[in-house]
mmCIF file of C-alpha atoms in Angstrom:
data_model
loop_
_atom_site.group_PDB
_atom_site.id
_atom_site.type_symbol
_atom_site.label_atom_id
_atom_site.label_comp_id
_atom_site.label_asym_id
_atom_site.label_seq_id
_atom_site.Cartn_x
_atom_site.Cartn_y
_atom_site.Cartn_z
ATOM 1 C CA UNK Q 1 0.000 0.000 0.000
ATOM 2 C CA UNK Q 2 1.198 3.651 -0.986
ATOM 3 C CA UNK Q 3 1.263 5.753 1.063
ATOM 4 C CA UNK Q 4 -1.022 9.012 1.290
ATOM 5 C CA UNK Q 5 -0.324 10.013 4.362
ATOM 6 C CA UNK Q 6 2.521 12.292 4.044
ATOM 7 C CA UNK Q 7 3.943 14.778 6.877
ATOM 8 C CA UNK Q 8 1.957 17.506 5.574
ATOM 9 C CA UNK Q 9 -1.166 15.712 5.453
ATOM 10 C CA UNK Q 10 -0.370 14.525 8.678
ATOM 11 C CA UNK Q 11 0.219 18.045 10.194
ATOM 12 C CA UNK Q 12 -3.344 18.516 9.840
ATOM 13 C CA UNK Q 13 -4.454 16.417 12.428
ATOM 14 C CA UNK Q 14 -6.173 18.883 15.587
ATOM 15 C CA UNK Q 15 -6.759 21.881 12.895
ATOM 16 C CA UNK Q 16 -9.657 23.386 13.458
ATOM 17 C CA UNK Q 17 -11.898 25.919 11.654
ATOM 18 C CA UNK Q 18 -13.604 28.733 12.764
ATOM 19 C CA UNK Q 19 -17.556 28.066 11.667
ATOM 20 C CA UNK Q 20 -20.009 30.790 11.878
ATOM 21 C CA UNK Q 21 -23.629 31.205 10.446
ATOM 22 C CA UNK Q 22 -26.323 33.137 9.408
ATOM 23 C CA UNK Q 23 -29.507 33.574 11.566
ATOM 24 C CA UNK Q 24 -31.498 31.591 10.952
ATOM 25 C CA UNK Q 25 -34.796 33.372 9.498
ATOM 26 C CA UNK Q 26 -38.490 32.844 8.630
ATOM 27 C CA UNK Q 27 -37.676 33.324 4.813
ATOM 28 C CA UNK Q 28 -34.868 30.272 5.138
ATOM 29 C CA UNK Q 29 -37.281 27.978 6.530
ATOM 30 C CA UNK Q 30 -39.802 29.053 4.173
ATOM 31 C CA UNK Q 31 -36.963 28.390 1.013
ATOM 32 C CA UNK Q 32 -35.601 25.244 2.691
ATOM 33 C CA UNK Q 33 -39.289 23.646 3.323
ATOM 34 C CA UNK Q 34 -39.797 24.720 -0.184
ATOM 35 C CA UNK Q 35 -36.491 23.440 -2.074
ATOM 36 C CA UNK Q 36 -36.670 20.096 -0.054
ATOM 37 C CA UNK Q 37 -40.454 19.909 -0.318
ATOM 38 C CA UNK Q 38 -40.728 18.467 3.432
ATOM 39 C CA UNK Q 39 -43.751 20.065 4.936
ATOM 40 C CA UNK Q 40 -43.989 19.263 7.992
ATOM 41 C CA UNK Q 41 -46.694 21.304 9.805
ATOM 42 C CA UNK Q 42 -44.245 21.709 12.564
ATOM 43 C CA UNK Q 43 -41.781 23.826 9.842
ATOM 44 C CA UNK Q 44 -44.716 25.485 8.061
ATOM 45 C CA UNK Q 45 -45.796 27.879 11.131
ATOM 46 C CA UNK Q 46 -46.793 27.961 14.691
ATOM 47 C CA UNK Q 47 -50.650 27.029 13.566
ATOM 48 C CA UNK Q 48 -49.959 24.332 11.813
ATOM 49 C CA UNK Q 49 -47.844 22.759 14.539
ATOM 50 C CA UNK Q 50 -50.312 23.555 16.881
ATOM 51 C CA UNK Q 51 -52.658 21.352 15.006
ATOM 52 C CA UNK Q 52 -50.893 18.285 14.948
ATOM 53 C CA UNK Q 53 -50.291 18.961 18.961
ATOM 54 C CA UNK Q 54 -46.640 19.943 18.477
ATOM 55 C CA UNK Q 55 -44.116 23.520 18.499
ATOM 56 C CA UNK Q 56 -42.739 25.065 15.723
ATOM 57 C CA UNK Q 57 -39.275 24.192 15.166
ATOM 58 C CA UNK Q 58 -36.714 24.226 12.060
ATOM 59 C CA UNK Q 59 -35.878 21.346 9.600
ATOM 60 C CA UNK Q 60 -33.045 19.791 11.467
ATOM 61 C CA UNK Q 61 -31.082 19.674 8.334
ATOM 62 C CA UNK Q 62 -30.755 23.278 7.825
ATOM 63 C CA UNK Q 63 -27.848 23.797 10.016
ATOM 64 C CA UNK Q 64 -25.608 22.659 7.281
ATOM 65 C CA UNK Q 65 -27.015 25.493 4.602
ATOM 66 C CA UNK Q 66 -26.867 27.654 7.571
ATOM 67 C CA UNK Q 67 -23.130 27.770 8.036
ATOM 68 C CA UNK Q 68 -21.740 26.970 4.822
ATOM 69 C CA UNK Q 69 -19.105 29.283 3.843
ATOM 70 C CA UNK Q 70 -19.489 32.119 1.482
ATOM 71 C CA UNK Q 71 -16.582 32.316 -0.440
ATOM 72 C CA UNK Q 72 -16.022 32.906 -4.308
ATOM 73 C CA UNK Q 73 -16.348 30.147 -6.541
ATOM 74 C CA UNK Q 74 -12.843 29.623 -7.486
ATOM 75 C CA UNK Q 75 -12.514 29.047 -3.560
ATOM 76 C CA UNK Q 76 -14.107 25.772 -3.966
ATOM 77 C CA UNK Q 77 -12.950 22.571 -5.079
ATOM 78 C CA UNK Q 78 -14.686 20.507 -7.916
ATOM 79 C CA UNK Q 79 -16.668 18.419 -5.085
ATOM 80 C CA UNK Q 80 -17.603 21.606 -3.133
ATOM 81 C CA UNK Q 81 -15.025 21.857 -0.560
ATOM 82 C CA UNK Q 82 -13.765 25.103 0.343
ATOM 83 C CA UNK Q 83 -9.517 24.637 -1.181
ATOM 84 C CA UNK Q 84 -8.239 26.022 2.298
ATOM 85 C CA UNK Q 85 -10.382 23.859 4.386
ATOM 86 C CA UNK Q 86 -9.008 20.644 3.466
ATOM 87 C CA UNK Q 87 -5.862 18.612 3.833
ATOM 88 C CA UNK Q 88 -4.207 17.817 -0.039
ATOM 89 C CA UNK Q 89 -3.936 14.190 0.481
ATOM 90 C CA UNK Q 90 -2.992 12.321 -3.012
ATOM 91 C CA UNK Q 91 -4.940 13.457 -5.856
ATOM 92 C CA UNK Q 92 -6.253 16.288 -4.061
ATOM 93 C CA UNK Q 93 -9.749 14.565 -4.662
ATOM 94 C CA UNK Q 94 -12.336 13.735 -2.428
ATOM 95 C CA UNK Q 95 -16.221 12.349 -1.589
ATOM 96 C CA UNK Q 96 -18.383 12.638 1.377
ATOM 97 C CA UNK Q 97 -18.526 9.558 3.406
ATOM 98 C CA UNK Q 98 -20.509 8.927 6.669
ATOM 99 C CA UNK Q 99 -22.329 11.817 8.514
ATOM 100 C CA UNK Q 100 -22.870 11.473 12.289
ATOM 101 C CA UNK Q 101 -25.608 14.174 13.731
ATOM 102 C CA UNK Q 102 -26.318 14.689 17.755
ATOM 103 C CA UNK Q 103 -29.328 17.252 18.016
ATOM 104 C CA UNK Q 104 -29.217 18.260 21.597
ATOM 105 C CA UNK Q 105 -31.969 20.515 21.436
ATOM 106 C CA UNK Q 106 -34.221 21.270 18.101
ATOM 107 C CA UNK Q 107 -33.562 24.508 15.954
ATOM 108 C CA UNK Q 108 -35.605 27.622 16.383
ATOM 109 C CA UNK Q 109 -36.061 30.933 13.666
ATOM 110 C CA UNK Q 110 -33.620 33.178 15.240
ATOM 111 C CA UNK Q 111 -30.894 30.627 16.424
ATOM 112 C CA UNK Q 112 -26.864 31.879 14.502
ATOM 113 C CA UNK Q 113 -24.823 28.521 14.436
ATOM 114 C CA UNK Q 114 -21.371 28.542 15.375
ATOM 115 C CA UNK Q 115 -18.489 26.214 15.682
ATOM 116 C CA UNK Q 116 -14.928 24.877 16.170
ATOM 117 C CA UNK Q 117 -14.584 22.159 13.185
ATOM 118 C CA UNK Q 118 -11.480 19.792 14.055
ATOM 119 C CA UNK Q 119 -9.385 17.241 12.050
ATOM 120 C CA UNK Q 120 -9.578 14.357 15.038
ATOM 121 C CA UNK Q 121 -8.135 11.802 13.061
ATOM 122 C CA UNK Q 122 -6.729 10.560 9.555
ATOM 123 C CA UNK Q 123 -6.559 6.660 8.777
ATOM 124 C CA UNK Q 124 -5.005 5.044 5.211
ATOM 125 C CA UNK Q 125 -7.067 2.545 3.975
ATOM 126 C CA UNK Q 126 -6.376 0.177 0.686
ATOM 127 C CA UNK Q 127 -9.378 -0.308 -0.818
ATOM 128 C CA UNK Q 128 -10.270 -2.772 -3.866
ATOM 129 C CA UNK Q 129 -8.997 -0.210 -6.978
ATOM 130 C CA UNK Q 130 -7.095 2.300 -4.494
ATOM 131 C CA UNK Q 131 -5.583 3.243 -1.530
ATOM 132 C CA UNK Q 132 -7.699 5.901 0.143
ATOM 133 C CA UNK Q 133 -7.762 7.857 3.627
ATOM 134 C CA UNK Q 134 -11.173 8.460 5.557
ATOM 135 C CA UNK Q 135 -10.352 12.019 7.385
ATOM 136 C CA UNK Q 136 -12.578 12.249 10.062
ATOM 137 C CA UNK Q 137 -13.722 16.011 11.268
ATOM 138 C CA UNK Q 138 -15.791 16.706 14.243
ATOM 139 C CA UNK Q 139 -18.194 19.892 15.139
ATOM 140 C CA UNK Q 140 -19.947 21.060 17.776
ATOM 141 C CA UNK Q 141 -22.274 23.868 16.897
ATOM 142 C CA UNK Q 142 -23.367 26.494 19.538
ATOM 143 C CA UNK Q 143 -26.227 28.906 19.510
ATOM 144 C CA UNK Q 144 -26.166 32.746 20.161
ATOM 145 C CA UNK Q 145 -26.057 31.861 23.693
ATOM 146 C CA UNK Q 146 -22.970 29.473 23.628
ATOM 147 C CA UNK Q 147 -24.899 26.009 24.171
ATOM 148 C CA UNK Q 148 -24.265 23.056 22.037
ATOM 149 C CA UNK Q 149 -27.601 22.807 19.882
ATOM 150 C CA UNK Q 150 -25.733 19.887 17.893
ATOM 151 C CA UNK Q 151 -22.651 17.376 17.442
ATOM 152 C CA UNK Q 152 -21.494 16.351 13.980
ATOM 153 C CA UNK Q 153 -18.828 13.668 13.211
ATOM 154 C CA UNK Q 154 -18.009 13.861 9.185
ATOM 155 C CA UNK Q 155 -15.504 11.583 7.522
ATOM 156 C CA UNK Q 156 -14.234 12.757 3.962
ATOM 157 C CA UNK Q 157 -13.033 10.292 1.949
ATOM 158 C CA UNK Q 158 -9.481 11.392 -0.063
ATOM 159 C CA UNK Q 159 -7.757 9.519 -2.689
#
């Protein structure tokens, strides 16, 4: 097995990345519900919830349009990575692999994500065709006030 895992790759293991968001507003529910086509009374508004006997709350999902980066385009690699925010390992190429997702409390219109993103751990792999390394990143996203709202553990697949 080659190896992808050079000293620079290695180096970042424990970076971390600053992630902030937008507030999250009635007009991004309303575009999310809309774009995703998931209804659910308790997304539409408060009446609806309160006729299926539940609170309004925001499509869990929406966290991850709510702090993605804006940067230019040329910022971003071909698989929608932002360049600086990822270790070159091999090709430079990589896919999404498994997503992890702890809500500790459900979103609410008015909630502004934030974050520390770290690199926790790189491991070479040799798959059937290739070698390849799963890069494993973990977040914990705070709310306005500082509490964790929810935990993410993302590995990135790089070849």
């Amino acid at each position: 097995m080659g190896t992808l895992l050079t000293s620079d790759a290695l180096e970042w293991i424990g970076r971390q990345i600053e992630v902030n968001g937008d507030e999250i507003t009635e007009s991004m529910v309303q575009q999310y519900v809309y774009a995703s086509e998931d209804d659910h009374p308790a997304y539409v508004s408060d009446t609806s919830a309160e006729a299926v006997g539940t609170s309004r709350v925001v499509p869990p999902m929406l966290y991850q349009a709510a702090t993605r980066p804006y940067v230019p385009l040329n910022k971003y690699s071909s698989d929608g990575i932002v360049i600086e925010n990822r270790p070159v390992i091999g090709t430079g190429q990589s896919v999404g692999g498994t997503l992890a997702v702890e809500w500790v409390r459900p979103l609410k219109i008015g909630d502004r994500l934030s974050g520390l993103k770290t690199l926790v751990s790189m491991e070479e792999k040799a798959g059937s065709r290739r070698t390849f390394v799963v890069v494993t990143w973990e977040t914990n996203y705070t709310d306005q006030k500082g509490e964790v709202v929810i935990r993410e553990s993302y590995e990135q697949i790089c070849f």
